[in-house]
PDB file of C-alpha atoms in Angstrom:
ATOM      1  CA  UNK A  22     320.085  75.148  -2.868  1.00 49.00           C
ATOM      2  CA  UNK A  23     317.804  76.742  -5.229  1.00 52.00           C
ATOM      3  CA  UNK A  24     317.760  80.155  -6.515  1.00 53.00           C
ATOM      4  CA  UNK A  25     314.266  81.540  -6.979  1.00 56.00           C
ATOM      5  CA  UNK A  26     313.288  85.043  -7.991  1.00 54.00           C
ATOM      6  CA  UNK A  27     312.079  87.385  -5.515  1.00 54.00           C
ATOM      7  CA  UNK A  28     308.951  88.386  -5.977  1.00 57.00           C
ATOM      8  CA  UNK A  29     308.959  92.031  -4.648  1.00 59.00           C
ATOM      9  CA  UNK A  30     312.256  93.051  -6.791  1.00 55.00           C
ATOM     10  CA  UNK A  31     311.965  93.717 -10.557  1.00 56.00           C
ATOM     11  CA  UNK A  32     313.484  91.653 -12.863  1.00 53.00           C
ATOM     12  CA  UNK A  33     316.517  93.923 -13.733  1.00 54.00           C
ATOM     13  CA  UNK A  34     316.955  95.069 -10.035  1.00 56.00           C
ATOM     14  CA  UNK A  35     320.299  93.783  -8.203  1.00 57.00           C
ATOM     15  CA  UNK A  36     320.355  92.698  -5.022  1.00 59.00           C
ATOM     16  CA  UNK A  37     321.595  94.965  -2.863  1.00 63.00           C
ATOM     17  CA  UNK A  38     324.855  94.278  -0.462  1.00 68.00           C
ATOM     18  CA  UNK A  39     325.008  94.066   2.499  1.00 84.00           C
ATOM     19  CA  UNK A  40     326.719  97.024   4.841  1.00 87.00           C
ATOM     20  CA  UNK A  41     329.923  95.405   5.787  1.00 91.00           C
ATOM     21  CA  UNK A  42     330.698  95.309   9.509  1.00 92.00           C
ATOM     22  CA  UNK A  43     333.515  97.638   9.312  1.00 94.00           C
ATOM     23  CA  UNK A  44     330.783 100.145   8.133  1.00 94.00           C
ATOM     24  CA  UNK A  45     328.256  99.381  11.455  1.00 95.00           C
ATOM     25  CA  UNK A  46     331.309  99.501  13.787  1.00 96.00           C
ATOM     26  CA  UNK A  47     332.421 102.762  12.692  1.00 96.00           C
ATOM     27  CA  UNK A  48     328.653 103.659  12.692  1.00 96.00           C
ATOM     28  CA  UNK A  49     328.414 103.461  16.121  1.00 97.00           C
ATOM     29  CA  UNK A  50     331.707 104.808  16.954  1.00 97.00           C
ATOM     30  CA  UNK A  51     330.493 107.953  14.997  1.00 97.00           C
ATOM     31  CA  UNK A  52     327.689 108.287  16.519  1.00 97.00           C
ATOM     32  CA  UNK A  53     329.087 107.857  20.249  1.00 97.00           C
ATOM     33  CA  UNK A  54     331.529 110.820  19.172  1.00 96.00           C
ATOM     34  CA  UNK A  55     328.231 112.917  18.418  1.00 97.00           C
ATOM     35  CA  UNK A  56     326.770 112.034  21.704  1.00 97.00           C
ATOM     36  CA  UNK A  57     329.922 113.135  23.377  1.00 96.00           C
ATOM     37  CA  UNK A  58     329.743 116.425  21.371  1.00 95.00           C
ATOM     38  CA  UNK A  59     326.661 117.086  22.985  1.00 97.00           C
ATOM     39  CA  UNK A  60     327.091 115.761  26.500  1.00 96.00           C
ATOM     40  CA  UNK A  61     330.246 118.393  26.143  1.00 94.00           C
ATOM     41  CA  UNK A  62     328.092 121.212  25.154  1.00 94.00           C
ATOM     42  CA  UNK A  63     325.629 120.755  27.650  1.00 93.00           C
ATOM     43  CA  UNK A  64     328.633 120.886  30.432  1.00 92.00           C
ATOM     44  CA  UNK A  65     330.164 124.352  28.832  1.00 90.00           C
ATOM     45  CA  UNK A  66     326.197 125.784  29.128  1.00 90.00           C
ATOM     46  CA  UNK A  67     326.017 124.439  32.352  1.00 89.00           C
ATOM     47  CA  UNK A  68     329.060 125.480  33.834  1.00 87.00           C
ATOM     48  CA  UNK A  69     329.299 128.538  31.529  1.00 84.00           C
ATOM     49  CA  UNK A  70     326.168 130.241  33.330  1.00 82.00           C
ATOM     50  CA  UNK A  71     327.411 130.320  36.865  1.00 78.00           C
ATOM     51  CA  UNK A  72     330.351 132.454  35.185  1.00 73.00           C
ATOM     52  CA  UNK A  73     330.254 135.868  35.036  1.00 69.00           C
ATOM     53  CA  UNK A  74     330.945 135.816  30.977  1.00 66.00           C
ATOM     54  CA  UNK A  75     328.115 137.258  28.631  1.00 71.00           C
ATOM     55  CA  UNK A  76     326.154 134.663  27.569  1.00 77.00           C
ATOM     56  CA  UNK A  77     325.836 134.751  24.011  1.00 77.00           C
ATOM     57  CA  UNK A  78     329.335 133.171  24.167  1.00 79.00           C
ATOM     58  CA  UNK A  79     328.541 130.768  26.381  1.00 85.00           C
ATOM     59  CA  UNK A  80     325.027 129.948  24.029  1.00 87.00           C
ATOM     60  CA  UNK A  81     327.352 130.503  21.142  1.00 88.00           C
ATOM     61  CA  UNK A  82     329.574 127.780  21.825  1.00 88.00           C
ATOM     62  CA  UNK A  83     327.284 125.117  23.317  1.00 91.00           C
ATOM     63  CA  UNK A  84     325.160 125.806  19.824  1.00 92.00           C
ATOM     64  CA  UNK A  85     328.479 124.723  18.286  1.00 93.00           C
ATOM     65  CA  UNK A  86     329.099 122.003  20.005  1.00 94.00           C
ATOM     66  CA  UNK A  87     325.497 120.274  19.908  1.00 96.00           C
ATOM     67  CA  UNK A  88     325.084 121.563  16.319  1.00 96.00           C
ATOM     68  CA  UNK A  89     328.285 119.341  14.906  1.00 96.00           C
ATOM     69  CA  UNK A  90     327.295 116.260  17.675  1.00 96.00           C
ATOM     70  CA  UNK A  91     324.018 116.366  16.210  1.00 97.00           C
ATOM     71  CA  UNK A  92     325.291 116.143  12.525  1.00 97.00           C
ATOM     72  CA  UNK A  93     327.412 112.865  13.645  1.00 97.00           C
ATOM     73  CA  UNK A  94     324.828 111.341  15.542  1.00 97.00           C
ATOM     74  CA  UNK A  95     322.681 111.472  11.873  1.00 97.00           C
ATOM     75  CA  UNK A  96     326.035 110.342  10.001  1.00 97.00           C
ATOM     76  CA  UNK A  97     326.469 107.226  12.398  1.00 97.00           C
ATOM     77  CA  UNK A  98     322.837 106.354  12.237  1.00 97.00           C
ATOM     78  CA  UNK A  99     323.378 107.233   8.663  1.00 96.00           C
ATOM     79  CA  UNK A 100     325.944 104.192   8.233  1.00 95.00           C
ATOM     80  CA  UNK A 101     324.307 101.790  10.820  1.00 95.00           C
ATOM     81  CA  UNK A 102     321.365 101.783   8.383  1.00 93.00           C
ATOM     82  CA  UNK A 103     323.891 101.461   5.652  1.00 91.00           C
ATOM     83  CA  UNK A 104     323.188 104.890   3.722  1.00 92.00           C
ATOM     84  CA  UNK A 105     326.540 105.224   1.239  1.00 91.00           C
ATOM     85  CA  UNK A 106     326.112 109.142   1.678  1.00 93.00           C
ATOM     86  CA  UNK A 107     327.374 108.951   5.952  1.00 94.00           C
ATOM     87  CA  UNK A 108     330.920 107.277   4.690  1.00 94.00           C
ATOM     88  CA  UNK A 109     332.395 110.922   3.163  1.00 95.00           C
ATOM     89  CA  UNK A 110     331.332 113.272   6.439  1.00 96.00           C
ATOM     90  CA  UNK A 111     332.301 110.317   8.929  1.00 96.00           C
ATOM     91  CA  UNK A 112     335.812 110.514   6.797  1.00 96.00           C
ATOM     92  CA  UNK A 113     336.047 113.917   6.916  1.00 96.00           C
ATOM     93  CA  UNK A 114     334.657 114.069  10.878  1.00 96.00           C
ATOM     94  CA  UNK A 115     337.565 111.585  11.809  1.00 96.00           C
ATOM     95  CA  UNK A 116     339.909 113.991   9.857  1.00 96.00           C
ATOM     96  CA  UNK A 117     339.159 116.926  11.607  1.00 95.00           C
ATOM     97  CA  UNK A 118     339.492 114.786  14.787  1.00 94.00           C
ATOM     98  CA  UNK A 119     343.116 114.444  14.366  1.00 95.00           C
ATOM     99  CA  UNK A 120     344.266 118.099  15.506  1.00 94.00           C
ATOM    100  CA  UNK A 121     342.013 117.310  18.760  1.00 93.00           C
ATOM    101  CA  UNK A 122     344.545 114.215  19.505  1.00 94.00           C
ATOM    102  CA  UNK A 123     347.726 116.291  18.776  1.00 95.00           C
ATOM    103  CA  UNK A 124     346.202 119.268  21.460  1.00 94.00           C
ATOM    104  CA  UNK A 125     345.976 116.506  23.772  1.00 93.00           C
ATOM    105  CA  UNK A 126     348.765 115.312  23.376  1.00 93.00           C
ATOM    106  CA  UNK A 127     350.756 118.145  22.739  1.00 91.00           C
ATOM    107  CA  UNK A 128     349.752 121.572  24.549  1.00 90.00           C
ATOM    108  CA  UNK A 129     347.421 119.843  26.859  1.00 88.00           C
ATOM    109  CA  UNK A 130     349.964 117.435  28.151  1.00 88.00           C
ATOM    110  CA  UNK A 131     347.088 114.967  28.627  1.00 91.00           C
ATOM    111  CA  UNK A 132     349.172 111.573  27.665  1.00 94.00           C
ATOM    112  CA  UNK A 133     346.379 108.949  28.715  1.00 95.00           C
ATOM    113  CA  UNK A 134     343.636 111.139  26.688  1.00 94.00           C
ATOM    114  CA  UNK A 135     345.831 111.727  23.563  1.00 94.00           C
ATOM    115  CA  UNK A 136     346.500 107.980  22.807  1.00 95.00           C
ATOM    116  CA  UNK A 137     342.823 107.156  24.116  1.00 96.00           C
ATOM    117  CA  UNK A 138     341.305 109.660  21.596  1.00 95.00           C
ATOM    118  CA  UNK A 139     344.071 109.020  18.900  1.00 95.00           C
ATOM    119  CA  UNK A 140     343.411 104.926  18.750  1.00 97.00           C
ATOM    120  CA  UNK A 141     339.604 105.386  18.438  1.00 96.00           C
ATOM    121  CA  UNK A 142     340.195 108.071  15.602  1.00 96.00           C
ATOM    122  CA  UNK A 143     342.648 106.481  13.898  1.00 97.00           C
ATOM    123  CA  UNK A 144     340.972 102.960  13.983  1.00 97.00           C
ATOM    124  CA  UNK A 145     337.386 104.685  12.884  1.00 96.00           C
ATOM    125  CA  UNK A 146     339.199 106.306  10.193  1.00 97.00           C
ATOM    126  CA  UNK A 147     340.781 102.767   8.883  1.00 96.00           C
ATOM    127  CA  UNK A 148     337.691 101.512   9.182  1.00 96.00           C
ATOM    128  CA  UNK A 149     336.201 104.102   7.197  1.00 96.00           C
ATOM    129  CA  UNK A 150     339.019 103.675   4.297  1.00 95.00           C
ATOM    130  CA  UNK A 151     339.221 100.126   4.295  1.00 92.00           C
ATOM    131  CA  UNK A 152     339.133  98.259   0.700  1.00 90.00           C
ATOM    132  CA  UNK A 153     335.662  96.871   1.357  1.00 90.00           C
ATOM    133  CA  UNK A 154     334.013  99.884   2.742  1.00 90.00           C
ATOM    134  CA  UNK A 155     335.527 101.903  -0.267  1.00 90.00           C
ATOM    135  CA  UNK A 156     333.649  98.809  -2.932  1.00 90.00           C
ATOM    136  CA  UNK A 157     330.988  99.060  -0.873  1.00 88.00           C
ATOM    137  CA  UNK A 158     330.416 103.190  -0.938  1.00 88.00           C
ATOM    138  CA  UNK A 159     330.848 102.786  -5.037  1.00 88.00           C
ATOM    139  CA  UNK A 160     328.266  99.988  -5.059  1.00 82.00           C
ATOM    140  CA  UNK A 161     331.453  97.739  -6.613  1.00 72.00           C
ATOM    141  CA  UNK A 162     330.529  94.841  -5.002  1.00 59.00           C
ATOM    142  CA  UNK A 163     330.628  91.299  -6.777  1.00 55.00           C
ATOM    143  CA  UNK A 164     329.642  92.215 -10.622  1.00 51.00           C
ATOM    144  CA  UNK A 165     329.375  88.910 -11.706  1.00 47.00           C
ATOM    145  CA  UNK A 166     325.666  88.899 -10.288  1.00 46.00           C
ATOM    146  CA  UNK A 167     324.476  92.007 -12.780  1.00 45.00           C
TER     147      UNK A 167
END
Protein backbone atom coordinates (compact mmCIF):
# COMPACT_ATOMS: atom_id res chain seq x y z
CA UNK A 1 0.00 0.00 0.00
CA UNK A 2 1.32 3.18 -1.20
CA UNK A 3 1.31 6.47 0.37
CA UNK A 4 0.79 9.31 -2.09
CA UNK A 5 0.37 12.98 -1.32
CA UNK A 6 -2.91 14.50 -1.44
CA UNK A 7 -3.25 16.86 -3.74
CA UNK A 8 -5.76 19.35 -2.14
CA UNK A 9 -3.69 19.54 1.35
CA UNK A 10 -0.47 21.61 1.56
CA UNK A 11 2.59 20.12 2.08
CA UNK A 12 3.01 20.98 5.85
CA UNK A 13 -0.77 20.34 6.60
CA UNK A 14 -1.57 17.15 8.90
CA UNK A 15 -4.13 15.05 8.32
CA UNK A 16 -6.76 15.56 10.36
CA UNK A 17 -8.30 12.68 12.84
CA UNK A 18 -10.95 11.33 12.75
CA UNK A 19 -13.93 12.13 15.52
CA UNK A 20 -13.81 9.05 17.59
CA UNK A 21 -17.13 7.25 18.07
CA UNK A 22 -17.38 8.00 21.64
CA UNK A 23 -17.54 11.68 20.41
CA UNK A 24 -20.68 10.92 17.66
CA UNK A 25 -22.48 8.82 20.33
CA UNK A 26 -22.46 11.41 22.85
CA UNK A 27 -23.28 13.79 19.91
CA UNK A 28 -26.42 12.45 19.46
CA UNK A 29 -27.22 11.80 22.96
CA UNK A 30 -26.68 15.64 23.40
CA UNK A 31 -28.58 16.57 20.99
CA UNK A 32 -31.70 14.22 21.87
CA UNK A 33 -31.41 15.98 25.44
CA UNK A 34 -31.89 19.42 23.49
CA UNK A 35 -34.82 18.11 21.65
CA UNK A 36 -36.34 17.01 24.88
CA UNK A 37 -35.66 20.52 26.31
CA UNK A 38 -37.80 21.81 23.80
CA UNK A 39 -40.53 19.23 23.42
CA UNK A 40 -40.70 20.14 27.44
CA UNK A 41 -41.06 23.75 26.85
CA UNK A 42 -43.55 23.52 24.34
CA UNK A 43 -45.77 21.28 26.95
CA UNK A 44 -45.30 24.05 29.96
CA UNK A 45 -46.60 26.84 27.07
CA UNK A 46 -49.14 24.62 26.16
CA UNK A 47 -50.48 23.59 29.27
CA UNK A 48 -49.38 26.84 30.98
CA UNK A 49 -52.07 28.94 28.89
CA UNK A 50 -55.20 27.14 29.87
CA UNK A 51 -54.00 28.23 33.53
CA UNK A 52 -55.08 31.12 35.01
CA UNK A 53 -51.20 32.29 35.78
CA UNK A 54 -49.91 35.58 34.02
CA UNK A 55 -48.28 34.71 31.14
CA UNK A 56 -45.06 36.25 31.05
CA UNK A 57 -44.18 33.37 33.44
CA UNK A 58 -45.49 30.92 31.54
CA UNK A 59 -43.49 32.66 28.15
CA UNK A 60 -40.70 33.18 30.59
CA UNK A 61 -40.08 29.72 31.30
CA UNK A 62 -40.84 27.99 27.99
CA UNK A 63 -38.13 30.78 26.57
CA UNK A 64 -35.88 29.02 29.09
CA UNK A 65 -36.43 25.88 28.33
CA UNK A 66 -36.22 26.08 24.35
CA UNK A 67 -33.40 28.65 24.72
CA UNK A 68 -30.88 25.96 26.62
CA UNK A 69 -32.50 22.84 24.22
CA UNK A 70 -31.62 24.90 21.41
CA UNK A 71 -27.95 25.54 22.61
CA UNK A 72 -27.56 21.51 22.95
CA UNK A 73 -29.13 20.68 19.88
CA UNK A 74 -26.06 23.10 18.19
CA UNK A 75 -23.48 21.41 20.74
CA UNK A 76 -24.55 17.77 19.60
CA UNK A 77 -24.58 18.71 15.98
CA UNK A 78 -21.50 20.52 17.02
CA UNK A 79 -19.70 17.07 17.94
CA UNK A 80 -21.47 14.86 15.28
CA UNK A 81 -19.60 17.05 12.76
CA UNK A 82 -16.62 16.70 14.98
CA UNK A 83 -16.13 20.53 16.00
CA UNK A 84 -13.50 20.26 19.25
CA UNK A 85 -15.33 23.49 20.63
CA UNK A 86 -19.06 21.19 21.48
CA UNK A 87 -16.83 18.74 23.92
CA UNK A 88 -16.50 21.65 26.96
CA UNK A 89 -20.50 22.82 26.94
CA UNK A 90 -21.64 19.05 26.35
CA UNK A 91 -19.26 18.47 29.65
CA UNK A 92 -20.54 21.11 31.41
CA UNK A 93 -24.45 20.36 30.07
CA UNK A 94 -24.05 16.71 31.48
CA UNK A 95 -22.77 18.38 34.75
CA UNK A 96 -25.52 20.46 35.34
CA UNK A 97 -27.68 17.38 34.52
CA UNK A 98 -26.68 15.67 37.61
CA UNK A 99 -28.87 17.73 40.24
CA UNK A 100 -31.91 16.86 37.74
CA UNK A 101 -31.17 12.94 38.55
CA UNK A 102 -30.80 13.52 42.35
CA UNK A 103 -34.54 15.62 42.23
CA UNK A 104 -35.74 12.60 40.68
CA UNK A 105 -34.58 10.55 42.63
CA UNK A 106 -34.72 12.24 45.72
CA UNK A 107 -37.73 14.81 46.31
CA UNK A 108 -39.58 13.55 43.34
CA UNK A 109 -39.59 9.98 44.45
CA UNK A 110 -39.55 9.04 40.75
CA UNK A 111 -37.19 5.71 41.10
CA UNK A 112 -37.62 4.40 37.38
CA UNK A 113 -36.87 8.14 36.02
CA UNK A 114 -33.89 8.83 38.38
CA UNK A 115 -31.78 5.75 37.30
CA UNK A 116 -33.20 6.20 33.60
CA UNK A 117 -31.95 9.85 33.50
CA UNK A 118 -28.85 9.12 35.79
CA UNK A 119 -27.36 6.12 33.35
CA UNK A 120 -27.75 8.27 30.18
CA UNK A 121 -25.98 11.27 32.06
CA UNK A 122 -23.52 9.53 33.59
CA UNK A 123 -22.58 7.35 30.49
CA UNK A 124 -22.65 10.74 28.13
CA UNK A 125 -20.48 12.28 30.60
CA UNK A 126 -17.81 9.18 30.46
CA UNK A 127 -18.06 9.39 27.13
CA UNK A 128 -17.33 12.90 27.07
CA UNK A 129 -14.12 12.40 29.51
CA UNK A 130 -12.84 9.41 28.07
CA UNK A 131 -8.87 9.26 27.30
CA UNK A 132 -9.45 9.40 23.55
CA UNK A 133 -12.02 12.07 23.40
CA UNK A 134 -9.73 14.18 25.79
CA UNK A 135 -6.43 13.46 22.83
CA UNK A 136 -8.78 14.06 20.49
CA UNK A 137 -10.25 17.72 21.86
CA UNK A 138 -6.25 18.72 22.24
CA UNK A 139 -5.59 17.57 18.67
CA UNK A 140 -2.94 14.92 20.55
CA UNK A 141 -3.54 12.35 18.34
CA UNK A 142 -0.63 10.07 16.90
CA UNK A 143 2.48 12.68 16.61
CA UNK A 144 4.60 10.50 14.91
CA UNK A 145 2.80 11.58 11.55
CA UNK A 146 3.86 15.58 12.01
Amino acid sequence: MTSEPDPTRAPDERPRPRTPPQIRVAGVVVALQGLVGIVFGIVLLVRGLGTGDGIRYVLGETGYFVLIGAALVVVGIGLLRGKRWSRSPAIVAELLLIPVVYSLLGPSRQIVWGIIVGVVVIATFLLLISERSRLWALDLHDRSTR
